[in-house]
Coordinates of N, CA and C in Angstrom, one line a residue:
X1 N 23.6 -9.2 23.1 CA 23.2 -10.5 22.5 C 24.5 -11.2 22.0
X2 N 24.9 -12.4 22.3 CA 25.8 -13.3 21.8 C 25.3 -13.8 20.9
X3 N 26.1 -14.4 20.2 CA 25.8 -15.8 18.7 C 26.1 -14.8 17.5
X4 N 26.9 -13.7 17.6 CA 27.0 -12.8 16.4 C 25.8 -12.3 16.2
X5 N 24.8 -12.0 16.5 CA 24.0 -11.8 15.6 C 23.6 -10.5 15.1
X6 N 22.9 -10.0 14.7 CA 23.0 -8.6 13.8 C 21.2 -8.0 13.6
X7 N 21.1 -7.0 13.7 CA 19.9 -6.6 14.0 C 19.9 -5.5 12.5
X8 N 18.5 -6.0 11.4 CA 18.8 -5.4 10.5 C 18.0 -4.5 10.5
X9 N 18.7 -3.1 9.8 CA 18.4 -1.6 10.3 C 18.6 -0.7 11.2
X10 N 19.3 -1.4 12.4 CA 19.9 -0.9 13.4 C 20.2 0.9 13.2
X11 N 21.0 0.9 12.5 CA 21.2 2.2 12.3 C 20.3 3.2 11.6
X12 N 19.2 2.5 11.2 CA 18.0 4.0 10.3 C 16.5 3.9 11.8
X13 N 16.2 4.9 11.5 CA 14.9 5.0 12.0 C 14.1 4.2 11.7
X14 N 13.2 3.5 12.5 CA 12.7 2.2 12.5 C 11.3 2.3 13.6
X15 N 10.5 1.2 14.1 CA 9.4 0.9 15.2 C 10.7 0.1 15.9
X16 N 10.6 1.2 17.1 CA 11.2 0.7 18.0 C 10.9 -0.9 19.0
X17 N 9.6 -1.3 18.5 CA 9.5 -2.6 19.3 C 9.5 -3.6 18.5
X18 N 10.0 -3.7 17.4 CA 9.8 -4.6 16.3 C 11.8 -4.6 16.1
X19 N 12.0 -5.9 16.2 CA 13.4 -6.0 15.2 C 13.6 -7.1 14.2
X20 N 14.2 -7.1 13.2 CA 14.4 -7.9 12.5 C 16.1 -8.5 12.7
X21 N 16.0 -10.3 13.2 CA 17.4 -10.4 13.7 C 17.6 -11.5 13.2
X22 N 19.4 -11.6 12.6 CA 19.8 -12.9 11.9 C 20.7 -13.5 12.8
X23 N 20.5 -14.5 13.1 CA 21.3 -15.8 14.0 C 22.1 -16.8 12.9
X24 N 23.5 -15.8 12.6 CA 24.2 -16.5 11.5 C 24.4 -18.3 11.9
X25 N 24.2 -18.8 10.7 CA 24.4 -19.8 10.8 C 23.5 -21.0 10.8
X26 N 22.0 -20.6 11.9 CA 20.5 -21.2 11.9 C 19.8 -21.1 11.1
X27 N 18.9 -21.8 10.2 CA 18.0 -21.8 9.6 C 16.9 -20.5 10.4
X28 N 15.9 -19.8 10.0 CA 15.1 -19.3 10.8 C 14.1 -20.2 11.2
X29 N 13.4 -21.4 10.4 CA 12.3 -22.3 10.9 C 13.2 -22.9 11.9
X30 N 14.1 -23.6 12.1 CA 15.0 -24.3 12.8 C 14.6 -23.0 14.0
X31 N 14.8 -21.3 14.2 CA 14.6 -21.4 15.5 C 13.5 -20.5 15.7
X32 N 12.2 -20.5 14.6 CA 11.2 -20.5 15.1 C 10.7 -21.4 16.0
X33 N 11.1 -22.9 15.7 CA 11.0 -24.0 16.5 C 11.2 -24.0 17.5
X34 N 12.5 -23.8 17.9 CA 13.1 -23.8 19.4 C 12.6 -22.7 20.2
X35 N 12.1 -21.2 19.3 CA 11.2 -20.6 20.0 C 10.0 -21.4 20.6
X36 N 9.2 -21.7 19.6 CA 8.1 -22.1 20.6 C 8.0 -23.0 21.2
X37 N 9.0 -24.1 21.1 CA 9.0 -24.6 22.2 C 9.5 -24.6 23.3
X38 N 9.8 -23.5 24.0 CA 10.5 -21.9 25.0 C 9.1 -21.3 25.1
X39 N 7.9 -21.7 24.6 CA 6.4 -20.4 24.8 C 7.0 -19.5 24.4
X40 N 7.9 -18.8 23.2 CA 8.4 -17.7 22.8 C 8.0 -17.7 21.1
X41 N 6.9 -16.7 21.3 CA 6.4 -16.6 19.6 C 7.0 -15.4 18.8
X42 N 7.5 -15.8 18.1 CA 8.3 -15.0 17.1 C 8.1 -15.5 15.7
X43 N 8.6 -14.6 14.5 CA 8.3 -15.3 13.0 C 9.0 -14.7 12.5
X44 N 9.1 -15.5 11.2 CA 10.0 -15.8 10.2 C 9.4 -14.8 8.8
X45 N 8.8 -13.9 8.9 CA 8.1 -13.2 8.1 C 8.1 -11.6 8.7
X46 N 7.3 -10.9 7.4 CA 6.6 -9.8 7.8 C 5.4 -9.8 8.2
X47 N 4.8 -8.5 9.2 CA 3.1 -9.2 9.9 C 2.3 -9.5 8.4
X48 N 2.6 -8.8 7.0 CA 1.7 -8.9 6.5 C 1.9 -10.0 6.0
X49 N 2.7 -10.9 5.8 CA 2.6 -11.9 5.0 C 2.4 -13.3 6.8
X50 N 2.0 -12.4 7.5 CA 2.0 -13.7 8.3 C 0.9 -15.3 7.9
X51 N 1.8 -16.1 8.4 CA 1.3 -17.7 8.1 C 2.6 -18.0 7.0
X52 N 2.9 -17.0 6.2 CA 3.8 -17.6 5.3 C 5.3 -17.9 5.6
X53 N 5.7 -19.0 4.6 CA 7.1 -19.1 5.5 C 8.2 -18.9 3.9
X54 N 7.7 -18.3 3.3 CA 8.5 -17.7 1.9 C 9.8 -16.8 2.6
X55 N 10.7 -17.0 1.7 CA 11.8 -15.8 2.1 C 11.2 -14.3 2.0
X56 N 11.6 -13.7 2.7 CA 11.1 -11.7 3.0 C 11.5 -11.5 1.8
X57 N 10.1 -10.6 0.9 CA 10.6 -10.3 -0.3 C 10.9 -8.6 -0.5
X58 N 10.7 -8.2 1.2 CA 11.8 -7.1 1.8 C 13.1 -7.0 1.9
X59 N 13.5 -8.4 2.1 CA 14.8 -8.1 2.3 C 15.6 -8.6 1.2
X60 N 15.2 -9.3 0.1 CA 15.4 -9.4 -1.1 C 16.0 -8.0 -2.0
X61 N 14.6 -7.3 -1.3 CA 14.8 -6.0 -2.5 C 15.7 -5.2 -1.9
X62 N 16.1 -5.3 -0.5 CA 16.9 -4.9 0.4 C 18.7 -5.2 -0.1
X63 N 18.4 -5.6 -0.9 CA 20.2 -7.0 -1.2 C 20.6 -8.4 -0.5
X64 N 19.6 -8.3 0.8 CA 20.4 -9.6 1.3 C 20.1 -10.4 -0.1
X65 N 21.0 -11.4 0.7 CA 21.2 -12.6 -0.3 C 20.0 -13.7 0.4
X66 N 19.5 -14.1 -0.7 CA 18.4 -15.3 -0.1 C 18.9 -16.5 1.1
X67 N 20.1 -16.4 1.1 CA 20.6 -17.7 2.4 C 21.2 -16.9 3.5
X68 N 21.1 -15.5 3.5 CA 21.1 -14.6 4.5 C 19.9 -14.5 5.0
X69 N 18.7 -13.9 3.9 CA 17.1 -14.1 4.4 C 16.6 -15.2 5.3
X70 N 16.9 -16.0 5.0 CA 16.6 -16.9 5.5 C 17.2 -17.6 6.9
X71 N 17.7 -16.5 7.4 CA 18.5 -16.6 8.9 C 17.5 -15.6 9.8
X72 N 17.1 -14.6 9.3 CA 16.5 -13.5 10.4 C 15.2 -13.7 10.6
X73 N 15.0 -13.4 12.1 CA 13.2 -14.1 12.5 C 13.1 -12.5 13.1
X74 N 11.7 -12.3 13.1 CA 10.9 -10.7 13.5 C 10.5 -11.0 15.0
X75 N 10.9 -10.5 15.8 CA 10.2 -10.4 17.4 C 9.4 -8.6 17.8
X76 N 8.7 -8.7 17.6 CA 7.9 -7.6 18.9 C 8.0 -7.9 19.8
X77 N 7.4 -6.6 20.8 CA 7.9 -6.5 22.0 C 6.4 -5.6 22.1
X78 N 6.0 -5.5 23.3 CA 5.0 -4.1 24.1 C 5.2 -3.7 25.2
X79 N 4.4 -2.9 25.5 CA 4.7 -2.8 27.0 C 4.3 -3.0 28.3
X80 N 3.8 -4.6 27.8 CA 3.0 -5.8 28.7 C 4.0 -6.8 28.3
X81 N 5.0 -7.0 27.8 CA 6.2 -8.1 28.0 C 7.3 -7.9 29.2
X82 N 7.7 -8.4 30.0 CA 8.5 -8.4 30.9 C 9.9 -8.5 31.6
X83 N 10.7 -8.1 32.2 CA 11.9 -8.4 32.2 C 12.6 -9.7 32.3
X84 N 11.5 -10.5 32.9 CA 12.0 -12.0 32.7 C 11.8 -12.6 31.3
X85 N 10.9 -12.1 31.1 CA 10.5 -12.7 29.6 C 11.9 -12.7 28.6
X86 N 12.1 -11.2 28.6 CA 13.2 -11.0 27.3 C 14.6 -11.6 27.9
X87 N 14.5 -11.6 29.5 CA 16.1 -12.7 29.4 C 15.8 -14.0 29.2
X88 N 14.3 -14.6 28.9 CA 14.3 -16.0 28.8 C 14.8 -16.0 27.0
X89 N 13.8 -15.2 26.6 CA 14.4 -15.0 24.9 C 16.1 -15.3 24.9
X90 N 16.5 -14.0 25.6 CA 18.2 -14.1 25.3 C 18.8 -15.3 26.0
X91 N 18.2 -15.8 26.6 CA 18.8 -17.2 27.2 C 18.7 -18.8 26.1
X92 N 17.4 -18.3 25.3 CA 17.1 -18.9 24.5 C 18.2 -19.3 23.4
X93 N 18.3 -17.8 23.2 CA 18.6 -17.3 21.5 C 20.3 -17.6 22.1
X94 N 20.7 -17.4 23.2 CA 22.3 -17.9 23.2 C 22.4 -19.3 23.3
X95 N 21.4 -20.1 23.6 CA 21.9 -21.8 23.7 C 21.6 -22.3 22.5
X96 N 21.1 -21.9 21.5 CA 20.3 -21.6 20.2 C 21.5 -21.5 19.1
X97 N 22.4 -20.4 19.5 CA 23.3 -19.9 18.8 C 24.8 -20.7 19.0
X98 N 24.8 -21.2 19.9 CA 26.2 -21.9 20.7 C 26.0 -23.4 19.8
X99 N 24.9 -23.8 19.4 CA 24.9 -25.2 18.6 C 25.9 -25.2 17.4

């Protein structure tokens, strides 16, 4: 993945189809936006707080810094998503990141 970006938790045991990722620099509403308008649904949340667009008060207690929070969007994946699909994502998330 280009645009820096950083996958948080990378290194601990985790749900492998779930990641939490920050696209330094972008707002995360700014590219939940550009997601869906790509038909690529992703969020700015945890599932449980979904609809909300509050900063993660995971990653709060976590340390990031609230203007860090507010860079990382949540994407799932299953194993009914496709190989085209995730390079349309990464095609996305690099013209996304290059602004």
């Amino acid at each position: 993945m280009n645009g820096g970006g950083n996958i948080f938790g990378s290194k601990q045991k985790r749900v492998s189809n779930t990641s939490l990722i920050k696209m330094p620099n972008i707002n995360n509403l700014i590219q939940m936006m550009e997601f869906d308008l790509n038909d690529i649904c992703i969020s700015v949340g945890s599932a449980c707080s979904s609809g909300k667009t509050n900063t993660s008060h995971v990653l709060l207690a976590c340390g990031v810094t609230e203007e860090d929070a507010q860079k990382y969007v949540r994407i799932s994946t299953s194993i009914y998503n496709t190989k085209n699909e995730m390079l349309k994502f990464l095609e996305v998330w690099n013209n996304l990141s290059k602004r």
